[in-house]
mmCIF file of C-alpha atoms in Angstrom:
data_model
loop_
_atom_site.group_PDB
_atom_site.id
_atom_site.type_symbol
_atom_site.label_atom_id
_atom_site.label_comp_id
_atom_site.label_asym_id
_atom_site.label_seq_id
_atom_site.Cartn_x
_atom_site.Cartn_y
_atom_site.Cartn_z
ATOM 1 C CA MET A 23 -18.473 -8.322 12.089
ATOM 2 C CA GLU A 24 -14.780 -7.443 12.518
ATOM 3 C CA ILE A 25 -14.977 -4.219 10.502
ATOM 4 C CA GLN A 26 -17.728 -2.944 12.833
ATOM 5 C CA VAL A 27 -15.500 -3.465 15.870
ATOM 6 C CA GLN A 28 -12.585 -1.725 14.130
ATOM 7 C CA LEU A 29 -14.707 1.267 13.114
ATOM 8 C CA LYS A 30 -15.993 1.613 16.662
ATOM 9 C CA ALA A 31 -12.427 1.541 18.005
ATOM 10 C CA LEU A 32 -11.388 4.248 15.520
ATOM 11 C CA ALA A 33 -14.416 6.353 16.513
ATOM 12 C CA GLU A 34 -13.377 6.151 20.175
ATOM 13 C CA LYS A 35 -9.827 7.144 19.209
ATOM 14 C CA ILE A 36 -11.167 10.186 17.322
ATOM 15 C CA HIS A 37 -13.216 11.292 20.358
ATOM 16 C CA GLN A 38 -10.087 11.108 22.515
ATOM 17 C CA LEU A 39 -7.632 12.777 20.126
ATOM 18 C CA LYS A 40 -9.419 15.225 17.852
ATOM 19 C CA ASN A 41 -8.970 18.279 20.073
ATOM 20 C CA LYS A 42 -5.211 17.586 20.061
ATOM 21 C CA ILE A 43 -5.059 17.379 16.249
ATOM 22 C CA GLY A 44 -4.265 20.733 14.675
ATOM 23 C CA THR A 45 -3.117 20.101 11.111
ATOM 24 C CA GLU A 46 -4.186 18.304 7.951
ATOM 25 C CA GLU A 47 -1.076 16.137 8.105
ATOM 26 C CA SER A 48 -1.799 14.951 11.647
ATOM 27 C CA THR A 49 -5.428 14.292 10.627
ATOM 28 C CA LYS A 50 -4.157 11.980 7.881
ATOM 29 C CA HIS A 51 -1.898 10.015 10.204
ATOM 30 C CA ALA A 52 -4.246 9.801 13.194
ATOM 31 C CA PHE A 53 -7.594 9.256 11.445
ATOM 32 C CA VAL A 54 -7.397 8.564 7.698
ATOM 33 C CA LEU A 55 -4.558 6.027 7.536
ATOM 34 C CA PRO A 56 -6.197 3.851 10.236
ATOM 35 C CA PHE A 57 -9.399 3.891 8.150
ATOM 36 C CA ILE A 58 -7.459 2.709 5.086
ATOM 37 C CA ASN A 59 -6.008 -0.087 7.230
ATOM 38 C CA ILE A 60 -9.537 -1.073 8.283
ATOM 39 C CA LEU A 61 -10.329 -1.504 4.583
ATOM 40 C CA GLY A 62 -7.615 -4.163 4.483
ATOM 41 C CA TYR A 63 -4.914 -2.198 2.659
ATOM 42 C CA ASP A 64 -1.326 -2.029 3.878
ATOM 43 C CA THR A 65 -0.446 1.642 4.223
ATOM 44 C CA PHE A 66 3.252 0.693 4.360
ATOM 45 C CA ASN A 67 3.085 -1.109 1.009
ATOM 46 C CA PRO A 68 3.696 1.392 -1.848
ATOM 47 C CA THR A 69 2.170 -1.023 -4.362
ATOM 48 C CA GLU A 70 -1.157 -0.834 -2.503
ATOM 49 C CA VAL A 71 -1.309 2.640 -0.994
ATOM 50 C CA VAL A 72 0.500 5.482 -2.799
ATOM 51 C CA PRO A 73 0.781 8.763 -0.891
ATOM 52 C CA GLU A 74 0.993 12.026 -2.858
ATOM 53 C CA PHE A 75 -0.201 10.314 -6.028
ATOM 54 C CA THR A 76 0.514 12.458 -9.105
ATOM 55 C CA ALA A 77 -2.590 13.400 -11.091
ATOM 56 C CA ASP A 78 -1.472 15.836 -13.829
ATOM 57 C CA ILE A 79 -4.286 18.055 -15.078
ATOM 58 C CA ALA A 80 -3.956 19.345 -18.660
ATOM 59 C CA LEU A 81 -1.344 22.095 -18.622
ATOM 60 C CA LYS A 82 -1.139 21.998 -14.835
ATOM 61 C CA LYS A 83 1.535 19.438 -14.007
ATOM 62 C CA GLY A 84 2.539 18.008 -10.661
ATOM 63 C CA GLU A 85 -0.971 17.973 -9.132
ATOM 64 C CA LYS A 86 -1.085 15.420 -6.356
ATOM 65 C CA VAL A 87 -3.914 13.649 -4.565
ATOM 66 C CA ASP A 88 -3.215 12.645 -0.949
ATOM 67 C CA TYR A 89 -3.572 8.872 -1.430
ATOM 68 C CA ALA A 90 -4.376 6.399 -4.165
ATOM 69 C CA ILE A 91 -5.233 2.768 -3.490
ATOM 70 C CA PHE A 92 -4.016 0.408 -6.185
ATOM 71 C CA GLU A 93 -5.081 -3.021 -7.373
ATOM 72 C CA ASN A 94 -3.274 -4.812 -10.223
ATOM 73 C CA ASN A 95 -1.194 -1.680 -10.831
ATOM 74 C CA GLU A 96 -4.289 0.470 -11.413
ATOM 75 C CA PRO A 97 -5.776 3.074 -9.035
ATOM 76 C CA ILE A 98 -9.165 1.935 -7.714
ATOM 77 C CA LEU A 99 -9.758 4.707 -5.177
ATOM 78 C CA ILE A 100 -8.259 8.174 -4.845
ATOM 79 C CA ILE A 101 -8.470 9.949 -1.505
ATOM 80 C CA GLU A 102 -8.303 13.650 -0.779
ATOM 81 C CA CYS A 103 -7.885 14.612 2.889
ATOM 82 C CA LYS A 104 -8.625 17.778 4.823
ATOM 83 C CA ASN A 105 -8.176 18.916 8.406
ATOM 84 C CA TRP A 106 -10.872 17.395 10.634
ATOM 85 C CA ARG A 107 -12.209 20.872 11.414
ATOM 86 C CA GLU A 108 -12.833 21.745 7.737
ATOM 87 C CA ASN A 109 -16.178 21.634 5.926
ATOM 88 C CA LEU A 110 -15.909 19.168 3.032
ATOM 89 C CA SER A 111 -18.576 20.801 0.856
ATOM 90 C CA ILE A 112 -16.137 23.443 -0.418
ATOM 91 C CA HIS A 113 -13.480 20.954 -1.537
ATOM 92 C CA ASN A 114 -15.108 18.462 -3.902
ATOM 93 C CA SER A 115 -14.251 20.520 -7.020
ATOM 94 C CA GLN A 116 -10.562 19.802 -6.403
ATOM 95 C CA LEU A 117 -11.197 16.057 -6.213
ATOM 96 C CA LEU A 118 -13.376 16.284 -9.343
ATOM 97 C CA ARG A 119 -10.352 17.501 -11.331
ATOM 98 C CA TYR A 120 -8.203 14.633 -10.082
ATOM 99 C CA PHE A 121 -10.919 12.072 -10.842
ATOM 100 C CA HIS A 122 -11.105 13.098 -14.484
ATOM 101 C CA VAL A 123 -7.458 12.263 -15.245
ATOM 102 C CA THR A 124 -7.232 8.908 -13.435
ATOM 103 C CA LYS A 125 -8.684 5.510 -14.354
ATOM 104 C CA THR A 126 -10.437 5.066 -11.032
ATOM 105 C CA ARG A 127 -14.210 4.809 -10.679
ATOM 106 C CA PHE A 128 -14.222 5.934 -7.045
ATOM 107 C CA ALA A 129 -13.050 8.959 -5.091
ATOM 108 C CA LEU A 130 -13.141 9.677 -1.377
ATOM 109 C CA LEU A 131 -13.177 13.101 0.220
ATOM 110 C CA THR A 132 -12.649 13.059 3.974
ATOM 111 C CA ASN A 133 -11.589 15.086 6.978
ATOM 112 C CA GLY A 134 -11.087 11.902 9.002
ATOM 113 C CA ILE A 135 -14.570 12.163 10.541
ATOM 114 C CA GLN A 136 -16.883 12.920 7.627
ATOM 115 C CA TYR A 137 -16.502 10.571 4.638
ATOM 116 C CA GLN A 138 -17.915 11.191 1.145
ATOM 117 C CA PHE A 139 -17.583 8.535 -1.582
ATOM 118 C CA PHE A 140 -18.097 9.613 -5.209
ATOM 119 C CA THR A 141 -18.370 7.821 -8.551
ATOM 120 C CA ASP A 142 -19.433 8.719 -12.125
ATOM 121 C CA LEU A 143 -23.126 7.802 -12.345
ATOM 122 C CA ASP A 144 -24.280 10.942 -14.177
ATOM 123 C CA GLU A 145 -21.526 11.116 -16.799
ATOM 124 C CA LYS A 146 -18.813 8.542 -17.450
ATOM 125 C CA ASN A 147 -15.285 9.518 -16.342
ATOM 126 C CA LYS A 148 -16.638 12.655 -14.695
ATOM 127 C CA MET A 149 -17.108 12.596 -10.936
ATOM 128 C CA ASP A 150 -20.660 13.264 -9.750
ATOM 129 C CA GLU A 151 -21.205 16.478 -7.828
ATOM 130 C CA LYS A 152 -22.941 14.613 -5.008
ATOM 131 C CA PRO A 153 -21.568 11.586 -3.107
ATOM 132 C CA PHE A 154 -23.394 8.261 -3.296
ATOM 133 C CA LEU A 155 -22.216 7.283 0.190
ATOM 134 C CA GLU A 156 -21.761 9.709 3.062
ATOM 135 C CA PHE A 157 -21.293 9.098 6.779
ATOM 136 C CA ASP A 158 -19.849 10.350 10.047
ATOM 137 C CA ILE A 159 -17.447 7.704 11.347
ATOM 138 C CA THR A 160 -18.309 8.555 14.963
ATOM 139 C CA ASN A 161 -21.949 7.643 14.326
ATOM 140 C CA VAL A 162 -22.095 4.913 11.680
ATOM 141 C CA LYS A 163 -25.387 3.088 11.127
ATOM 142 C CA GLU A 164 -25.416 -0.672 10.564
ATOM 143 C CA ASN A 165 -26.610 -0.399 6.949
ATOM 144 C CA VAL A 166 -23.716 1.982 6.202
ATOM 145 C CA ILE A 167 -21.201 -0.472 7.684
ATOM 146 C CA ASN A 168 -22.363 -2.999 5.086
ATOM 147 C CA GLU A 169 -21.605 -0.458 2.347
ATOM 148 C CA ILE A 170 -18.180 0.380 3.785
ATOM 149 C CA ALA A 171 -17.378 -3.342 3.860
ATOM 150 C CA LYS A 172 -17.793 -3.453 0.063
ATOM 151 C CA PHE A 173 -14.640 -1.320 -0.212
ATOM 152 C CA HIS A 174 -12.644 -3.824 1.819
ATOM 153 C CA LYS A 175 -9.778 -5.386 -0.105
ATOM 154 C CA SER A 176 -11.292 -8.864 0.252
ATOM 155 C CA ASN A 177 -14.696 -7.751 -1.094
ATOM 156 C CA PHE A 178 -13.835 -5.060 -3.627
ATOM 157 C CA ASP A 179 -15.793 -5.426 -6.871
ATOM 158 C CA VAL A 180 -16.125 -2.357 -9.110
ATOM 159 C CA ASN A 181 -19.313 -3.435 -10.864
ATOM 160 C CA ASN A 182 -21.015 -4.477 -7.632
ATOM 161 C CA ILE A 183 -20.286 -1.120 -5.971
ATOM 162 C CA VAL A 184 -21.242 0.961 -9.036
ATOM 163 C CA ASN A 185 -24.504 -0.924 -9.520
ATOM 164 C CA ASN A 186 -25.409 -0.331 -5.885
ATOM 165 C CA ALA A 187 -24.174 3.279 -5.888
ATOM 166 C CA SER A 188 -27.142 4.474 -7.956
ATOM 167 C CA SER A 189 -29.615 3.085 -5.426
ATOM 168 C CA LEU A 190 -27.663 4.557 -2.511
ATOM 169 C CA LYS A 191 -27.355 7.985 -4.087
ATOM 170 C CA TYR A 192 -30.991 8.428 -5.035
ATOM 171 C CA THR A 193 -32.329 6.855 -1.847
ATOM 172 C CA LYS A 194 -30.236 9.340 0.145
ATOM 173 C CA GLU A 195 -31.579 12.252 -1.902
ATOM 174 C CA ILE A 196 -35.179 11.040 -1.558
ATOM 175 C CA LYS A 197 -34.822 10.685 2.219
ATOM 176 C CA LYS A 198 -33.422 14.203 2.371
ATOM 177 C CA LEU A 199 -36.371 15.580 0.375
ATOM 178 C CA ILE A 200 -38.906 13.730 2.527
ATOM 179 C CA GLN A 201 -37.285 15.159 5.670
ATOM 180 C CA GLU A 202 -37.421 18.667 4.208
ATOM 181 C CA GLU A 203 -41.097 18.248 3.286
ATOM 182 C CA ILE A 204 -41.937 17.009 6.773
ATOM 183 C CA ASN A 205 -40.147 19.946 8.376
ATOM 184 C CA ILE A 206 -41.452 22.640 6.001
ATOM 185 C CA PRO A 207 -44.021 21.277 3.498
ATOM 186 C CA SER A 208 -43.931 22.858 0.053
ATOM 187 C CA ILE A 209 -47.111 24.104 -1.649
ATOM 188 C CA ASP A 210 -46.989 21.206 -4.147
ATOM 189 C CA PHE A 211 -46.608 18.706 -1.327
ATOM 190 C CA ILE A 212 -49.562 20.159 0.574
ATOM 191 C CA ARG A 213 -51.704 20.219 -2.585
ATOM 192 C CA LEU A 214 -50.913 16.568 -3.242
ATOM 193 C CA PHE A 215 -52.525 15.467 0.029
ATOM 194 C CA ALA A 216 -55.169 18.161 0.313
ATOM 195 C CA SER A 217 -56.568 17.380 -3.142
ATOM 196 C CA LYS A 218 -57.109 13.734 -2.154
ATOM 197 C CA VAL A 219 -59.081 14.459 1.042
ATOM 198 C CA TYR A 220 -60.660 17.886 0.450
ATOM 199 C CA SER A 221 -63.447 18.195 -2.124
ATOM 200 C CA GLY A 222 -63.679 21.999 -2.159
ATOM 201 C CA ARG A 223 -61.566 24.617 -3.907
ATOM 202 C CA LEU A 224 -57.987 24.787 -2.690
ATOM 203 C CA THR A 225 -57.788 28.450 -1.814
ATOM 204 C CA GLU A 226 -54.776 30.064 -0.189
ATOM 205 C CA LYS A 227 -56.522 29.883 3.173
ATOM 206 C CA VAL A 228 -57.284 26.155 2.747
ATOM 207 C CA ILE A 229 -53.679 25.444 1.726
ATOM 208 C CA GLU A 230 -52.452 27.263 4.851
ATOM 209 C CA GLU A 231 -54.764 25.170 7.033
ATOM 210 C CA PHE A 232 -53.622 21.972 5.370
ATOM 211 C CA LYS A 233 -49.971 22.897 5.893
ATOM 212 C CA GLU A 234 -50.409 22.321 9.612
ATOM 213 C CA LEU A 235 -52.553 19.214 9.048
ATOM 214 C CA VAL A 236 -49.973 17.618 6.740
ATOM 215 C CA GLN A 237 -47.170 18.257 9.231
ATOM 216 C CA LYS A 238 -49.296 16.909 12.076
ATOM 217 C CA GLY A 239 -50.299 13.834 10.055
ATOM 218 C CA PHE A 240 -46.691 12.953 9.217
ATOM 219 C CA ASN A 241 -45.459 13.518 12.763
ATOM 220 C CA GLN A 242 -48.256 11.382 14.201
ATOM 221 C CA LEU A 243 -47.586 8.636 11.663
ATOM 222 C CA ILE A 244 -43.884 8.602 12.528
ATOM 223 C CA SER A 245 -44.657 8.545 16.272
ATOM 224 C CA GLU A 246 -47.071 5.651 15.796
ATOM 225 C CA LYS A 247 -44.515 3.716 13.767
ATOM 226 C CA VAL A 248 -41.873 4.283 16.458
ATOM 227 C CA ASN A 249 -44.310 3.221 19.187
ATOM 228 C CA ASP A 250 -45.275 0.111 17.226
ATOM 229 C CA ARG A 251 -41.605 -0.842 16.903
ATOM 230 C CA LEU A 252 -40.997 -0.196 20.602
ATOM 231 C CA ASN A 253 -44.071 -2.171 21.642
ATOM 232 C CA ALA A 254 -43.066 -5.037 19.364
ATOM 233 C CA ALA A 255 -39.579 -5.032 20.909
ATOM 234 C CA LEU A 256 -41.011 -4.887 24.445
ATOM 235 C CA ASN A 257 -43.449 -7.701 23.709
ATOM 236 C CA LYS A 258 -40.636 -9.782 22.271
ATOM 237 C CA GLU A 259 -38.530 -9.152 25.373
ATOM 238 C CA ALA A 260 -41.492 -10.020 27.620
ATOM 239 C CA GLU A 261 -42.004 -13.266 25.720
ATOM 240 C CA LYS A 262 -38.295 -14.060 26.085
ATOM 241 C CA GLN A 263 -38.410 -13.391 29.837
ATOM 242 C CA LEU A 264 -41.479 -15.619 30.136
ATOM 243 C CA ASP A 265 -39.728 -18.381 28.185
ATOM 244 C CA ASP A 266 -36.646 -17.985 30.406
ATOM 245 C CA LYS A 267 -38.839 -18.140 33.534
ATOM 246 C CA ILE A 268 -40.560 -21.292 32.291
ATOM 247 C CA GLU A 269 -37.180 -22.806 31.451
ATOM 248 C CA ILE A 270 -35.867 -21.994 34.943
ATOM 249 C CA GLN A 271 -38.986 -23.482 36.495
ATOM 250 C CA GLU A 272 -38.524 -26.621 34.404
ATOM 251 C CA GLU A 273 -34.896 -26.813 35.495
ATOM 252 C CA ASP A 274 -35.883 -26.322 39.129
ATOM 253 C CA SER A 275 -38.467 -29.082 38.838
ATOM 254 C CA LYS A 276 -35.679 -31.485 37.911
ATOM 255 C CA VAL A 277 -33.739 -30.720 41.099
ATOM 256 C CA ILE A 278 -34.234 -33.252 43.893
ATOM 257 C CA THR A 279 -32.839 -32.300 47.284
ATOM 258 C CA THR A 280 -31.643 -35.428 49.087
ATOM 259 C CA GLU A 281 -31.643 -36.121 52.817
ATOM 260 C CA GLU A 282 -27.835 -36.378 52.638
ATOM 261 C CA GLU A 283 -27.601 -32.830 51.246
ATOM 262 C CA LEU A 284 -29.890 -31.516 53.980
ATOM 263 C CA GLU A 285 -27.769 -33.293 56.590
ATOM 264 C CA GLY A 286 -24.676 -31.592 55.148
ATOM 265 C CA TYR A 287 -26.467 -28.253 55.364
ATOM 266 C CA ARG A 288 -27.313 -28.868 59.035
ATOM 267 C CA ILE A 289 -23.666 -29.647 59.775
ATOM 268 C CA VAL A 290 -22.559 -26.368 58.146
ATOM 269 C CA VAL A 291 -25.199 -24.490 60.174
ATOM 270 C CA ALA A 292 -23.962 -26.187 63.366
ATOM 271 C CA ILE A 293 -20.418 -25.024 62.614
ATOM 272 C CA LEU A 294 -21.246 -21.444 61.675
ATOM 273 C CA ARG A 295 -24.050 -20.619 64.118
ATOM 274 C CA ARG A 296 -21.394 -19.853 66.709
ATOM 275 C CA ILE A 297 -20.440 -16.665 64.867
ATOM 276 C CA ILE A 298 -23.498 -15.732 62.714
ATOM 277 C CA PRO A 299 -27.292 -16.072 63.077
ATOM 278 C CA ILE A 300 -28.616 -19.249 61.441
ATOM 279 C CA GLN A 301 -31.110 -17.125 59.428
ATOM 280 C CA ARG A 302 -28.161 -15.863 57.374
ATOM 281 C CA ILE A 303 -27.198 -19.378 56.264
ATOM 282 C CA VAL A 304 -29.314 -20.368 53.246
ATOM 283 C CA TYR A 305 -29.111 -23.243 50.781
ATOM 284 C CA ARG A 306 -29.929 -23.363 47.076
ATOM 285 C CA ASP A 307 -30.029 -26.710 45.355
ATOM 286 C CA THR A 308 -29.150 -26.994 41.660
ATOM 287 C CA GLN A 309 -28.675 -29.858 39.242
ATOM 288 C CA SER A 310 -24.886 -29.459 39.479
ATOM 289 C CA TYR A 311 -24.356 -28.907 43.197
ATOM 290 C CA PHE A 312 -25.968 -28.088 46.557
ATOM 291 C CA GLY A 313 -24.929 -24.516 47.387
ATOM 292 C CA ILE A 314 -24.837 -22.949 50.837
ATOM 293 C CA LEU A 315 -24.806 -19.143 50.829
ATOM 294 C CA LEU A 316 -24.425 -16.266 53.240
ATOM 295 C CA ASP A 317 -27.454 -13.900 53.242
ATOM 296 C CA ASP A 318 -29.006 -15.792 50.323
ATOM 297 C CA ASN A 319 -26.490 -14.009 48.060
ATOM 298 C CA ASN A 320 -24.927 -15.851 45.108
ATOM 299 C CA ARG A 321 -21.882 -13.617 45.450
ATOM 300 C CA LYS A 322 -21.302 -14.941 48.986
ATOM 301 C CA PRO A 323 -20.916 -18.720 48.660
ATOM 302 C CA LEU A 324 -19.962 -20.446 51.916
ATOM 303 C CA CYS A 325 -19.440 -23.859 50.369
ATOM 304 C CA ARG A 326 -20.828 -26.267 47.794
ATOM 305 C CA LEU A 327 -21.658 -29.914 48.374
ATOM 306 C CA HIS A 328 -21.134 -32.271 45.436
ATOM 307 C CA LEU A 329 -22.840 -35.441 46.675
ATOM 308 C CA ASN A 330 -24.657 -36.885 43.652
ATOM 309 C CA GLY A 331 -21.720 -38.602 41.927
ATOM 310 C CA ASN A 332 -19.750 -41.719 42.740
ATOM 311 C CA LYS A 333 -17.324 -39.549 44.700
ATOM 312 C CA LYS A 334 -18.392 -36.889 47.191
ATOM 313 C CA TYR A 335 -16.753 -33.489 47.616
ATOM 314 C CA ILE A 336 -17.118 -30.224 49.500
ATOM 315 C CA GLY A 337 -16.215 -27.067 47.580
ATOM 316 C CA LEU A 338 -14.502 -24.461 49.768
ATOM 317 C CA PHE A 339 -13.920 -20.805 48.839
ATOM 318 C CA ASP A 340 -10.956 -18.492 49.414
ATOM 319 C CA GLU A 341 -11.070 -14.688 49.687
ATOM 320 C CA LYS A 342 -11.048 -14.392 45.874
ATOM 321 C CA LYS A 343 -14.023 -16.774 45.713
ATOM 322 C CA ASN A 344 -12.029 -19.501 43.999
ATOM 323 C CA GLU A 345 -13.467 -22.951 44.720
ATOM 324 C CA THR A 346 -11.265 -25.809 45.889
ATOM 325 C CA ARG A 347 -12.797 -29.269 46.159
ATOM 326 C CA GLN A 348 -11.983 -31.594 49.036
ATOM 327 C CA ALA A 349 -12.994 -35.270 49.036
ATOM 328 C CA LEU A 350 -15.485 -36.570 51.598
ATOM 329 C CA SER A 351 -15.591 -40.220 52.644
ATOM 330 C CA SER A 352 -18.798 -39.479 54.567
ATOM 331 C CA ILE A 353 -20.983 -36.491 55.278
ATOM 332 C CA ASP A 354 -19.473 -36.179 58.774
ATOM 333 C CA ASP A 355 -16.109 -35.264 57.200
ATOM 334 C CA ILE A 356 -17.503 -31.717 56.766
ATOM 335 C CA TYR A 357 -16.576 -31.149 60.426
ATOM 336 C CA GLN A 358 -12.896 -31.392 59.389
ATOM 337 C CA PHE A 359 -13.259 -28.113 57.480
ATOM 338 C CA GLN A 360 -14.555 -25.926 60.334
ATOM 339 C CA LYS A 361 -11.533 -23.603 60.079
ATOM 340 C CA GLU A 362 -12.005 -23.018 56.353
ATOM 341 C CA LEU A 363 -15.753 -22.381 56.714
ATOM 342 C CA LEU A 364 -15.225 -19.885 59.534
ATOM 343 C CA GLU A 365 -12.527 -18.098 57.507
ATOM 344 C CA THR A 366 -14.906 -17.774 54.535
ATOM 345 C CA VAL A 367 -17.474 -16.009 56.718
ATOM 346 C CA GLY A 368 -14.649 -13.720 57.891
ATOM 347 C CA PHE A 369 -13.838 -12.724 54.286
ATOM 348 C CA TYR A 370 -17.400 -11.501 53.698
ATOM 349 C CA GLU A 371 -17.634 -9.710 57.014
ATOM 350 C CA VAL A 372 -14.452 -7.784 56.142
ATOM 351 C CA GLU A 373 -15.979 -6.898 52.745
ATOM 352 C CA ASN A 374 -19.026 -5.460 54.499
ATOM 353 C CA GLN A 375 -16.863 -3.263 56.695
ATOM 354 C CA VAL A 376 -14.808 -1.811 53.811
#
């Protein structure tokens, strides 16, 4: 997904630059405008992205929101920006005032790293106090990327986003409550589970005992779920490796080493044994070619013999390991390339010394 790659690139840019960014204005230019570009809007087109958009509030005229994104001459998203070091939780009241006097259904509060998207689920034309979508751009989960993509110019659909916003908002709140209950279970939460497994009277002492048991039960359940997922992933990887091994074995079974290829190998050994031990000269036969290697290392090819087609070739390697094919009228022609073969060994010996 292209947007995922772009978000990752912006996250890397933020890591590199944030300590050099000191003002709200530089935060806008370095972090927020690139994000708007990722959403497919041209920040240099004043019909799409309007900076310092005027949002007059009752008797207070000249109020401006940092950016407004337009579609068909109507604002579809207003954006209020803060310095990347600022805490966003103290600024949403300002954006709430702007939201009320515009026709948009969406507002974004951001410091270039934290992003909070708001709409009007609780009361029409009045921005909700809590965002329905919230994320840290330096650590965006895959499911959140799918939600961000809905704000892309090519995908933008007000009804689709609003309909999904309710689910996002309440799911986020429920997850937050569950996390709080796991960390520090409330009395009601403890009673809920204790009453289903304990037949006696739920005294204060029993509740205190069950507090630890409820925490332990949830933590164990989560650990087991994580382990199950890990084991499933490991088993899947093991199955894949087994399938790959079987496939390799099947491929190897199709390889037939000919007497001509072995004769070529013996000629190469005869040439090179003058400068290296013959134990270092190893062949590997494949369906595509007969390879001769130094030290049984794929990264040290000495030559390749292509003898199974109508025309026969020897593949020779330069110091950059680029292969050049030379035609062979017979297997004995390999002797003509003694110089090249000896030079190839020299390249690898130099590498070992560096």
